[in-house]
Every structure is written in C-alpha cells, then in structure tokens.
Tab-separated table of C-alpha atoms and ligand atoms in Angstrom:
chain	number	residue	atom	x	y	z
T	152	UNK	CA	64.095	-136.769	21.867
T	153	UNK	CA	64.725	-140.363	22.722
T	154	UNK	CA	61.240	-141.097	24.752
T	155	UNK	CA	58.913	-142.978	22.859
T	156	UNK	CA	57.489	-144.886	25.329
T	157	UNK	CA	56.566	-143.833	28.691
T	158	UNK	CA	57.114	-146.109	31.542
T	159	UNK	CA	54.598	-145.687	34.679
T	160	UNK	CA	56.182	-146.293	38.209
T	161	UNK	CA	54.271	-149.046	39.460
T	162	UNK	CA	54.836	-150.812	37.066
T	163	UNK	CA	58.409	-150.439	36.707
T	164	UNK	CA	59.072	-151.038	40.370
T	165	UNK	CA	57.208	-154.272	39.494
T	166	UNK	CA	59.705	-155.013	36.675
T	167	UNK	CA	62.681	-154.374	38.736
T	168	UNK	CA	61.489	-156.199	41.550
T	169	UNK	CA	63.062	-159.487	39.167
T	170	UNK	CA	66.745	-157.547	38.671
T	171	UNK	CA	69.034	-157.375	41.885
T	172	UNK	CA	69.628	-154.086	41.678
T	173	UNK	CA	67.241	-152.905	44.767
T	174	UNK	CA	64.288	-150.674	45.286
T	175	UNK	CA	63.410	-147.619	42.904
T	176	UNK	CA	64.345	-144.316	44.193
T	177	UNK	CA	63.688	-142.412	40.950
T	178	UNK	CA	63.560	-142.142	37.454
T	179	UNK	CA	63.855	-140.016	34.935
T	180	UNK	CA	63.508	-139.933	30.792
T	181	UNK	CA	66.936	-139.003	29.043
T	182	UNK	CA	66.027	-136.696	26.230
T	183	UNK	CA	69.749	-137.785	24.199
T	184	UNK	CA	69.816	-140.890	21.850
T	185	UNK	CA	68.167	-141.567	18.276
T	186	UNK	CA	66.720	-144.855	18.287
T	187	UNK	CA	65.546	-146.413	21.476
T	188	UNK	CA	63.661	-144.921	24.715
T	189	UNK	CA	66.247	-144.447	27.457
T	190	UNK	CA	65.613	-143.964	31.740
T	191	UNK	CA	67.915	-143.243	34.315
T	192	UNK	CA	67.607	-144.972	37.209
T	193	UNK	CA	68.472	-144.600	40.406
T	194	UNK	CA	67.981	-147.186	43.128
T	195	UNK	CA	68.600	-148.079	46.343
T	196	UNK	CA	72.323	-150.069	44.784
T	197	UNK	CA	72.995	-146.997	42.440
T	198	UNK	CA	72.493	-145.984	39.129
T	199	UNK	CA	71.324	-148.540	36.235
T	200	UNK	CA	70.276	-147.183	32.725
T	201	UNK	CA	66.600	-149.106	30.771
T	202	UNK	CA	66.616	-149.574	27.976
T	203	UNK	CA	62.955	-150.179	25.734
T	204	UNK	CA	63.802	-151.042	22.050
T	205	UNK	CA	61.887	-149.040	19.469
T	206	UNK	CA	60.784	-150.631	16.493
T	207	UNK	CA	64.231	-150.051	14.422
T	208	UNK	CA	66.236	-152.581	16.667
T	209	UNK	CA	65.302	-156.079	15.885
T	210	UNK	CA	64.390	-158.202	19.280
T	211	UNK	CA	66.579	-160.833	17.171
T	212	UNK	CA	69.204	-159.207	17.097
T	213	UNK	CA	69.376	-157.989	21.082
T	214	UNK	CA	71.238	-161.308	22.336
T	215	UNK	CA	74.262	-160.308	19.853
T	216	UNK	CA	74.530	-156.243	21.320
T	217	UNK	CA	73.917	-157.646	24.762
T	218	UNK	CA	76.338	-160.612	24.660
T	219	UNK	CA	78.931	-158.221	22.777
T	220	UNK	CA	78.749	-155.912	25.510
T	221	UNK	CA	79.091	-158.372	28.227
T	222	UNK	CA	82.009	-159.832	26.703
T	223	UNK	CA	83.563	-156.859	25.735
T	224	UNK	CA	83.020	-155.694	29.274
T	225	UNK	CA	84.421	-158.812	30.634
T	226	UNK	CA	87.983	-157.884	28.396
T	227	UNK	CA	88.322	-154.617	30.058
T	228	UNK	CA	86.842	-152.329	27.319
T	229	UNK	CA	84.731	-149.748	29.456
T	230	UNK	CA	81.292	-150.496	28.438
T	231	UNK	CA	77.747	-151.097	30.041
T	232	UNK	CA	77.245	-154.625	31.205
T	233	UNK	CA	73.590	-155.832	31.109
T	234	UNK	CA	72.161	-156.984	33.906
T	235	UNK	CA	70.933	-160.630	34.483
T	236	UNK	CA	67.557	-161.027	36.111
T	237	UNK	CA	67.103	-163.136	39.312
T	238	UNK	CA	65.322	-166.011	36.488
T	239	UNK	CA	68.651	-165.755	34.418
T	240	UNK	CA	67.135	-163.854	31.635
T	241	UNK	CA	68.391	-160.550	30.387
T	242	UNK	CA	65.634	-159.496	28.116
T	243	UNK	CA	62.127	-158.794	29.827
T	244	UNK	CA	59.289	-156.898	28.607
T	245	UNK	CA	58.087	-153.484	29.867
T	246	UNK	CA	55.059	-150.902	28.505
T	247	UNK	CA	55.208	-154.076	25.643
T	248	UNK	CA	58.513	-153.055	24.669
T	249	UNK	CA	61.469	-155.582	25.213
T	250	UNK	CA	63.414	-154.036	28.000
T	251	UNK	CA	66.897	-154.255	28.994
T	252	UNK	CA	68.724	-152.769	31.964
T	253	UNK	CA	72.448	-152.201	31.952
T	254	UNK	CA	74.819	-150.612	34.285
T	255	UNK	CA	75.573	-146.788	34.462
T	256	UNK	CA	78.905	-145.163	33.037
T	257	UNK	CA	79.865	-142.064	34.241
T	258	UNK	CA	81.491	-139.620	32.327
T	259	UNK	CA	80.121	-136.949	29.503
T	260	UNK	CA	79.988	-136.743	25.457
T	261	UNK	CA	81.704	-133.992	23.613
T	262	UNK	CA	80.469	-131.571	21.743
T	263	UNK	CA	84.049	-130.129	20.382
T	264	UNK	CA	86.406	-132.994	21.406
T	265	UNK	CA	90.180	-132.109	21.172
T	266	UNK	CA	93.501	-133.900	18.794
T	267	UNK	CA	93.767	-135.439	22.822
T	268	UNK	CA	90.672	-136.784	22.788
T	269	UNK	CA	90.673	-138.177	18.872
T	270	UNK	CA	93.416	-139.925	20.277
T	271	UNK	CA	91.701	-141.495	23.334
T	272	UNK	CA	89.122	-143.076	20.564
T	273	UNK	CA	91.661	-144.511	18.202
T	274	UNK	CA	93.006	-146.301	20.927
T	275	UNK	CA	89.690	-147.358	22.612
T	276	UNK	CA	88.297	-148.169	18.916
T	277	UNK	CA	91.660	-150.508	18.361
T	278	UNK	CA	91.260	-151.831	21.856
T	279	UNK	CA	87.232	-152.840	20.870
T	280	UNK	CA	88.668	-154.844	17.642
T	281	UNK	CA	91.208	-156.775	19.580
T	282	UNK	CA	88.595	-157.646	22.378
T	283	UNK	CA	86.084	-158.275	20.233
T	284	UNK	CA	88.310	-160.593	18.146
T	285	UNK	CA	86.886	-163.985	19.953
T	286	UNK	CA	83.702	-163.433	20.302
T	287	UNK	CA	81.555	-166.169	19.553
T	288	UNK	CA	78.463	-164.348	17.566
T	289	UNK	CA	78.022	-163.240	14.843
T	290	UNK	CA	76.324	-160.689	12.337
T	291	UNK	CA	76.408	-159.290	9.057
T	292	UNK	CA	76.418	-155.755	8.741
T	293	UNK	CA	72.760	-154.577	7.773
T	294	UNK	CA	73.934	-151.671	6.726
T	295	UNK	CA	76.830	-152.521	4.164
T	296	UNK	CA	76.393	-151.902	0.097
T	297	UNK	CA	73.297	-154.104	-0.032
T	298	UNK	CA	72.018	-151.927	2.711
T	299	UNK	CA	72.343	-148.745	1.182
T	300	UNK	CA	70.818	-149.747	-1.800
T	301	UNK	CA	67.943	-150.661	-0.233
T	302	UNK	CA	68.181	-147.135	1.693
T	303	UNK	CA	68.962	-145.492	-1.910
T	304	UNK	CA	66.207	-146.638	-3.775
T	305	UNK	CA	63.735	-145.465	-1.633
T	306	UNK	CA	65.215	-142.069	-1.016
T	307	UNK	CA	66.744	-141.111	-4.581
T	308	UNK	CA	63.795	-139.978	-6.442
T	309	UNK	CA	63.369	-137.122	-3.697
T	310	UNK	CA	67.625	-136.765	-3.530
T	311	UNK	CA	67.300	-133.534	-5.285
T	312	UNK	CA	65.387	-131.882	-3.206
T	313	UNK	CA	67.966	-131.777	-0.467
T	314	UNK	CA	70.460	-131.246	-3.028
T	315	UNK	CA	70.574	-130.486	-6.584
T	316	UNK	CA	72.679	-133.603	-8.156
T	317	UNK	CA	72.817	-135.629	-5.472
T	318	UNK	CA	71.253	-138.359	-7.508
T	319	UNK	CA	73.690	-138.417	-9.957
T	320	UNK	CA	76.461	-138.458	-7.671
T	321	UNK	CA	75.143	-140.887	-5.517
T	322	UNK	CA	74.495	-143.415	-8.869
T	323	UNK	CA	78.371	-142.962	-9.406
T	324	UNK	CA	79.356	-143.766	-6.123
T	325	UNK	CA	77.118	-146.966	-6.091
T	326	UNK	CA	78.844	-147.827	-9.586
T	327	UNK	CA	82.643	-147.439	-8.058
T	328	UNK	CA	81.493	-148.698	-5.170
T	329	UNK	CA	79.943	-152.084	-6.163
T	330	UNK	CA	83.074	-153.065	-8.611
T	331	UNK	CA	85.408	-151.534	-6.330
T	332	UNK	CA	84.910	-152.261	-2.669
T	333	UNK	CA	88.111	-153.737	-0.699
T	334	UNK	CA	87.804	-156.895	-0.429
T	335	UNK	CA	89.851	-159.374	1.888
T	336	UNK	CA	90.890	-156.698	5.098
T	337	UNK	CA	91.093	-157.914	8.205
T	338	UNK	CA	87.690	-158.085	9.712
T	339	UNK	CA	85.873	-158.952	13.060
T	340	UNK	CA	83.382	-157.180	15.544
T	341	UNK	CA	83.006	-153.533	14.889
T	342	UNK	CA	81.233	-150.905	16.604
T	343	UNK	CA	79.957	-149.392	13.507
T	344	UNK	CA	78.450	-145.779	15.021
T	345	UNK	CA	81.080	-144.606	17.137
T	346	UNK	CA	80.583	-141.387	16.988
T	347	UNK	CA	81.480	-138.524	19.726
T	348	UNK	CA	77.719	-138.945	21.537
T	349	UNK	CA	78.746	-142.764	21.374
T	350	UNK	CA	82.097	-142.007	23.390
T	351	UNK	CA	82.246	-140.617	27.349
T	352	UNK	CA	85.006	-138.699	28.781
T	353	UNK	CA	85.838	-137.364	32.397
T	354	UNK	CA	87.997	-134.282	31.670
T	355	UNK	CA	90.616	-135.958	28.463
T	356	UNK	CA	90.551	-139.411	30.239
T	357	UNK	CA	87.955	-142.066	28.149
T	358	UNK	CA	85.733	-143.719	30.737
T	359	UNK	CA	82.981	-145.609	28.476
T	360	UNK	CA	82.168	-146.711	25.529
T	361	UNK	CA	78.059	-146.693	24.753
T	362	UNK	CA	75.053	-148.337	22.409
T	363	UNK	CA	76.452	-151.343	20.580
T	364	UNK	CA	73.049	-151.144	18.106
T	365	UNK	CA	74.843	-151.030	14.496
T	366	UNK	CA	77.606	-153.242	16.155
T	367	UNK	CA	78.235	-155.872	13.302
T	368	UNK	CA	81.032	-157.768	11.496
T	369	UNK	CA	82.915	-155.822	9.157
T	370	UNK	CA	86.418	-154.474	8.001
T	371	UNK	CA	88.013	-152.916	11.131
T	372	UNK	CA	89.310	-150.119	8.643
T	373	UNK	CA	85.931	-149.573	7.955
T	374	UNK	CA	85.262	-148.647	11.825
T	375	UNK	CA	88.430	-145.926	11.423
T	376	UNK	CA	86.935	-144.692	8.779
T	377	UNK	CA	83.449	-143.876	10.565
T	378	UNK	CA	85.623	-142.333	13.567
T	379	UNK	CA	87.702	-140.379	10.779
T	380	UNK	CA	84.042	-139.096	9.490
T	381	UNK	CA	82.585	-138.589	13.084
T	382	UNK	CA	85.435	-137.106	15.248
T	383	UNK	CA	88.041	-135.180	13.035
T	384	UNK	CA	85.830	-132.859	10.707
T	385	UNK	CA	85.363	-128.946	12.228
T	386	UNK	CA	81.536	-127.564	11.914
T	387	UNK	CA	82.963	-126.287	8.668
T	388	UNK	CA	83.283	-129.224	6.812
T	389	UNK	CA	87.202	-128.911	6.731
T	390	UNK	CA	89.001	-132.035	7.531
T	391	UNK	CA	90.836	-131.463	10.750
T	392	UNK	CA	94.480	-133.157	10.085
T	393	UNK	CA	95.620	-132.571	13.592
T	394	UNK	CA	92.654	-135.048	14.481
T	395	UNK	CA	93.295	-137.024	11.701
T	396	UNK	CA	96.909	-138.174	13.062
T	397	UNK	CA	96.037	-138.562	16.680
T	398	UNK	CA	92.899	-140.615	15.893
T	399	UNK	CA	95.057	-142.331	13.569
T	400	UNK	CA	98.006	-142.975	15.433
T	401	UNK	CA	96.260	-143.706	18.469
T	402	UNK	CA	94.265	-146.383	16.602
T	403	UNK	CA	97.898	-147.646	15.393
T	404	UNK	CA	99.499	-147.603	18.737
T	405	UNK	CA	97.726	-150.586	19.971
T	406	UNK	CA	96.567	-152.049	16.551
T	407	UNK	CA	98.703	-151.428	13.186
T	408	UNK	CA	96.890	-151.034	10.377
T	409	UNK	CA	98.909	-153.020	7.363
T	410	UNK	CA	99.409	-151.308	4.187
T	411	UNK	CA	96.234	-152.872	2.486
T	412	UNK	CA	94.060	-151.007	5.057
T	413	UNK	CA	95.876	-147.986	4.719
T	414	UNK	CA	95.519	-147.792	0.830
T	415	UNK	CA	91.875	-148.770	1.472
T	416	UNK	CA	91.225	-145.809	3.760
T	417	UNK	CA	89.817	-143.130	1.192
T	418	UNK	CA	87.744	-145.714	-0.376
T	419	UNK	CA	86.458	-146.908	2.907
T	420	UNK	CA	86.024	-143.005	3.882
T	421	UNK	CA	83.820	-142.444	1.267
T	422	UNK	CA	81.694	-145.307	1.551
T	423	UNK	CA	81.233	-144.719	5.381
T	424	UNK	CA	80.254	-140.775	4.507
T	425	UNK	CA	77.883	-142.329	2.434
T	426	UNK	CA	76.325	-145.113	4.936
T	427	UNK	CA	75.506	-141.845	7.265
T	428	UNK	CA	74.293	-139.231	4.580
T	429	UNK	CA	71.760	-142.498	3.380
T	430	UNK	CA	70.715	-142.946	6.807
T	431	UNK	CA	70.032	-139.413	7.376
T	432	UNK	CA	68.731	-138.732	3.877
T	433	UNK	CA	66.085	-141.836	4.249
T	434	UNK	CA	64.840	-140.327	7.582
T	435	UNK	CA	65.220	-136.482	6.151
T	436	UNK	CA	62.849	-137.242	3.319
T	437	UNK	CA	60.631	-139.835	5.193
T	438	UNK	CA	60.278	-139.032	9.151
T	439	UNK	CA	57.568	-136.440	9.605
T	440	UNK	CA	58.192	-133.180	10.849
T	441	UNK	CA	57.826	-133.383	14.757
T	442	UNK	CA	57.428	-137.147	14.562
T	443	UNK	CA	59.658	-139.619	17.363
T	444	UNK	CA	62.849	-140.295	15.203
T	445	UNK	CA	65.366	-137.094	15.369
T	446	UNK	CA	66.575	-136.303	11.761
T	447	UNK	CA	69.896	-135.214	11.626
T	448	UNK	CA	71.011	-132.895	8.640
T	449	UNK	CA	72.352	-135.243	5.803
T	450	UNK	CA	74.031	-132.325	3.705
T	451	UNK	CA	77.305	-132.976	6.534
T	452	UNK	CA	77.898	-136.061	4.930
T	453	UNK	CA	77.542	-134.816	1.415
T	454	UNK	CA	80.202	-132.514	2.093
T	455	UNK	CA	82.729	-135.485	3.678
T	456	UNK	CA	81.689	-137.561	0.747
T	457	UNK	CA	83.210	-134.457	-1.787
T	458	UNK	CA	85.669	-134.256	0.493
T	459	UNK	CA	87.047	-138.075	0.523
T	460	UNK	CA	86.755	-138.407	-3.933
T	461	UNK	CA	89.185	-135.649	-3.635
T	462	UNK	CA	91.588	-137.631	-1.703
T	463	UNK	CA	94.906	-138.655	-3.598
T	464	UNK	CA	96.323	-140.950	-0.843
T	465	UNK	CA	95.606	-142.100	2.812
T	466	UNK	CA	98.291	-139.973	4.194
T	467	UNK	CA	96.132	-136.866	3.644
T	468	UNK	CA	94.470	-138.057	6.205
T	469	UNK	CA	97.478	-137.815	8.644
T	470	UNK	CA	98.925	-141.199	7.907
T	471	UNK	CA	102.861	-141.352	8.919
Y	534	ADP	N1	75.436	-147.059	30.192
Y	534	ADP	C1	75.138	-145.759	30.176
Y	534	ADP	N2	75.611	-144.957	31.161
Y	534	ADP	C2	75.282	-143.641	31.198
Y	534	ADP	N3	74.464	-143.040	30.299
Y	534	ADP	C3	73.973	-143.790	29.294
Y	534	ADP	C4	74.284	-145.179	29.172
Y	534	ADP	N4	73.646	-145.665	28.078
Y	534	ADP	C5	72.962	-144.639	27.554
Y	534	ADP	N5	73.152	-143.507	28.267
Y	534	ADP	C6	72.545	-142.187	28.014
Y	534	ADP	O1	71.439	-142.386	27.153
Y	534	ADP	C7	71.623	-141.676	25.930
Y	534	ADP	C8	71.073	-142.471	24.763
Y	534	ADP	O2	71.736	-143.724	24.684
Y	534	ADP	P1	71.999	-144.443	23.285
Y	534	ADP	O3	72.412	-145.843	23.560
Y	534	ADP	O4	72.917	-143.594	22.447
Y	534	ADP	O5	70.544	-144.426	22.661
Y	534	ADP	P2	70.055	-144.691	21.169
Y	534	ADP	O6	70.438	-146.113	20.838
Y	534	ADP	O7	68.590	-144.480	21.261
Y	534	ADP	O8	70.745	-143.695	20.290
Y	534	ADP	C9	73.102	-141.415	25.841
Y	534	ADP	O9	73.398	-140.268	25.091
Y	534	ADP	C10	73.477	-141.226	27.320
Y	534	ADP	O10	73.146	-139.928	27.731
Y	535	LIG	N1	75.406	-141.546	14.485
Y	535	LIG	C1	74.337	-141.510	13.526
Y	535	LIG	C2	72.974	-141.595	14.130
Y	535	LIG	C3	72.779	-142.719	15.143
Y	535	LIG	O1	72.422	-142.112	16.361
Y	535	LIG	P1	72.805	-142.678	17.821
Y	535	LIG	O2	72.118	-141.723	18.756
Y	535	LIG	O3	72.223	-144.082	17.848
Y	535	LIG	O4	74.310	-142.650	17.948
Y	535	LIG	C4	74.409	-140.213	12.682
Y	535	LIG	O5	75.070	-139.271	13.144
Y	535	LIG	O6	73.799	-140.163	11.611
C-alpha cells in the first residue's frame, strides 16, 4: 500500500498546469512502494510518475535524491529524471505534501530474478558508484551504526518477542560491530536499498534503476553487500552461490573490488543484514496492524545475519 495521500483531479491538473509535460489524461494510485505516495500519470506528452513525500523522507534532504538522480541520469545510468517546472523549481507542493514529478521507466521488478539478472545489477550497481563518483552533494548515511542504535534501543526490549534471543545476539553484534567496522574503503554515492523492487527489467535486459531515498555516502562494498542480501538468497534462506558470483563478478567487471573490500565483505554482509532486520524490526514492533507503512517480516534478515557470522572468507560468497 503506498497511497497515503489522495490527490483530487482538479487540483492536480492545476499543479501540472506549471510542469511542461501537457494536459492530464489520467491517473491512477500505484499500490507498490513502502515509504512515499506514488501516481501514474498519463498525459497528453506521455507517462510521468508523482511523487508526495510521506513524513519519513526529510523535505531537506529531497534536493540531494533529486540532484543525484539528475546527475546520475545525465551519466547514462537509467534512472528517473525529475522534472523542472516552467518557474525553475523542482519541488512544489500538492494535498500539503511536497511533490515531485519525474519521468516514467518502463520495464518490470522481479519477483524470482535469475544468476543473469544478479549479474545485470552488479554491473548497473558498479556503473552507479563510478557515475556517482563526482557528484557534488553530499550526505551521511542516516542509517549507519549510529543509526541502528538509535533503531535498536527503541526496538530491543520487545526483540524477543519476534524471536527468542534476538536481544542477545543483536548486543553482540553491536559490540563487534562498533570496535570492528572497516574503516578506510573506498567510498562515494551509494544507492543504499537496491533491492529487486528497486531494479526494472524488460525480459534479462536492465532498463532502470528506481527511488534514490536511502541514497547516501558510504563504502561502495557496503552497497554489494545490500545487493548480496537482497538479490542472491532463495525464499529458503539458503545463500544462492550461483547468484553470488554473477552479482559479484558483474559488479567486478566494470569496477574491481581491491582486496581490502573483499576481506571486508562478510563483515559488511552482516552489518547490512542487520541495517534491514532493524528497519523491519522497528516498524514490526511499532507500525499498527493495518496502519499506512507496510511491515515487512524481519525474521529474513535474522536468518542472513546467522548466515554471514558463519562465513569463514569472502569467497564463500562466490569470490574468484
Ligand atoms: N520512474 C518510475 N517509472 C516507473 N514506475 C515507477 C517509477 N518510480 C516509481 N515507480 C513505481 O512506483 C512504485 C513505488 O516507487 P518507490 O520509489 O519504490 O516508492 P517508495 O519510495 O515509496 O518505496 C515502484 O514499485 C514502481 O512500481
Ligand atoms: N528494501 C527495504 C524496504 C524499503 O522499501 P522500498 O519500497 O522503499 O524499497 C526492505 O526490504 O526492508
């Protein structure tokens, strides 16, 4: 459910009447998405998406996702571009939200994406890191150790309910984690949540890379990592090594990773598993039942967290 706020006609036709992008033909709600309301549009020049940001994106923050995406766009990485109003502006207001419209990408997300398709994102996700590399902005990731902390404290006293010991393991983690944490990788714009309803395809080709809303600086390993967590584990929990390597080497094959990263990887794993499960945990123990913000189950990341301590070396992970 990614609604919140409803949008009437007249008074979006009003709103695009400052956008060149012609008259409003129709519109619709798109039910997919987590954290902002989302509308097709179609108009008399084609198909736009709007954007109204919810109250977990802050407005200060929208000039950085925006910008990003413009730039990146302007490198050749397949992404929305945001369209400037006739008054130069990109952010207006609509239904009191700040409102944003960017262009359409056509393609589909995957439910059960292929060793083909892992490959397509490593390559994309290296491709992002390079184009990203001189972009003017930045910002700190909000969601880094200091982040999770915050995220940690107010969940863990509840922890057990979703999981008998999960407090306990989750103090250790924070222990290793906070003396511990690779320091020094090379580090730029990452996207931070690129996970496979994050990534479009049209049949195994990539065609577009979507919402830029956790992008940040931070260790590019770190952003292999996430994909690692979000593209190459079966429904099963099992790690899926045939993903692994294609995800891995198509990452490689336009951006090596040097040997630091590498060794870093099942650290970086871990701590990624973790920024999810806390996200999901936070919202699983605080979101009411039926309420706007979808919870997603945050046992799946308990499972890749197990799974990552268990790791030996970064070439279980399909590492040549
Ligand atoms: N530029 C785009 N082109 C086509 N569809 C898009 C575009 N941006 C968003 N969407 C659609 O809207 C949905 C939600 O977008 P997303 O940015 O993931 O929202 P949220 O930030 O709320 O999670 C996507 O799953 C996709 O269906
Ligand atoms: N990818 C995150 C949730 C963020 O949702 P999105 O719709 O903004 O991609 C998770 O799986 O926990």
């Amino acid at each position: 459910m990614a609604v919140y706020t409803d949008v009437a006609e007249g008074e979006l036709g009003a709103f695009l009447k400052h956008y060149p992008v012609g008259d409003l033909l129709s519109y619709k709600g798109i039910a997919e998405g987590t954290e902002n309301s989302n509308f097709l549009l179609h108009t008399s020049s084609g198909s736009y998406i709007l954007t109204l940001y919810e109250k977990r994106v802050d407005k200060a923050d929208l000039p950085f996702f925006l910008g990003l995406m413009g730039h990146l766009a302007n490198k050749g990485v397949s992404c929305p571009l945001p369209v400037t109003a006739h008054d130069g502006s990109v952010i207006g207001t609509l239904a009191g939200r700040p409102a944003v419209i960017i262009t359409f990408l056509e393609g589909l997300s995957l439910r059960r994406p292929t060793a083909t398709h892992c490959a397509e994102v490593g390559k994309a996700l290296a491709a992002l890191h390079l184009a990203g590399a001189d972009f003017p902005m930045t910002r700190p990731n909000a969601l880094a150790i200091d982040g999770w902390r915050k995220l940690w404290n107010a969940a863990r006293d509840r922890a057990d309910e979703v999981e008998p010991g999960l407090a306990a393991e989750v103090d250790a983690d924070f222990a290793d984690f906070e003396r511990n944490w690779p320091k020094g990788l090379p580090a730029g714009i990452i996207h931070a949540d690129l996970f496979p309803d994050n990534v479009f395809f049209l049949g195994e080709k990539l065609s577009g890379l979507i919402d830029f809303y956790f992008a940040c600086d931070d260790l590019y390993a770190y952003d292999v990592a996430t994909c690692l967590n979000a593209w190459c584990f079966e429904k099963d929990f099992s790690f899926n090594l045939t993903k692994g390597k294609a995800l891995l080497a198509g990452y490689q094959s336009v951006r090596p990773l040097s040997a630091e990263e590498k060794a870093a990887l099942p650290m970086l794993s871990r701590g990624s598993a973790l920024r999810f499960m806390l996200t999901r945990l936070y919202d699983w123990l605080t979101v009411p039942d039926g309420g706007l913000v979808m919870k997603r189950d945050p046992t799946e990341y308990i499972r890749r967290m197990r799974f990552h301590r268990a790791i030996k070396s970064a070439s279980e992970y399909g590492l040549a």
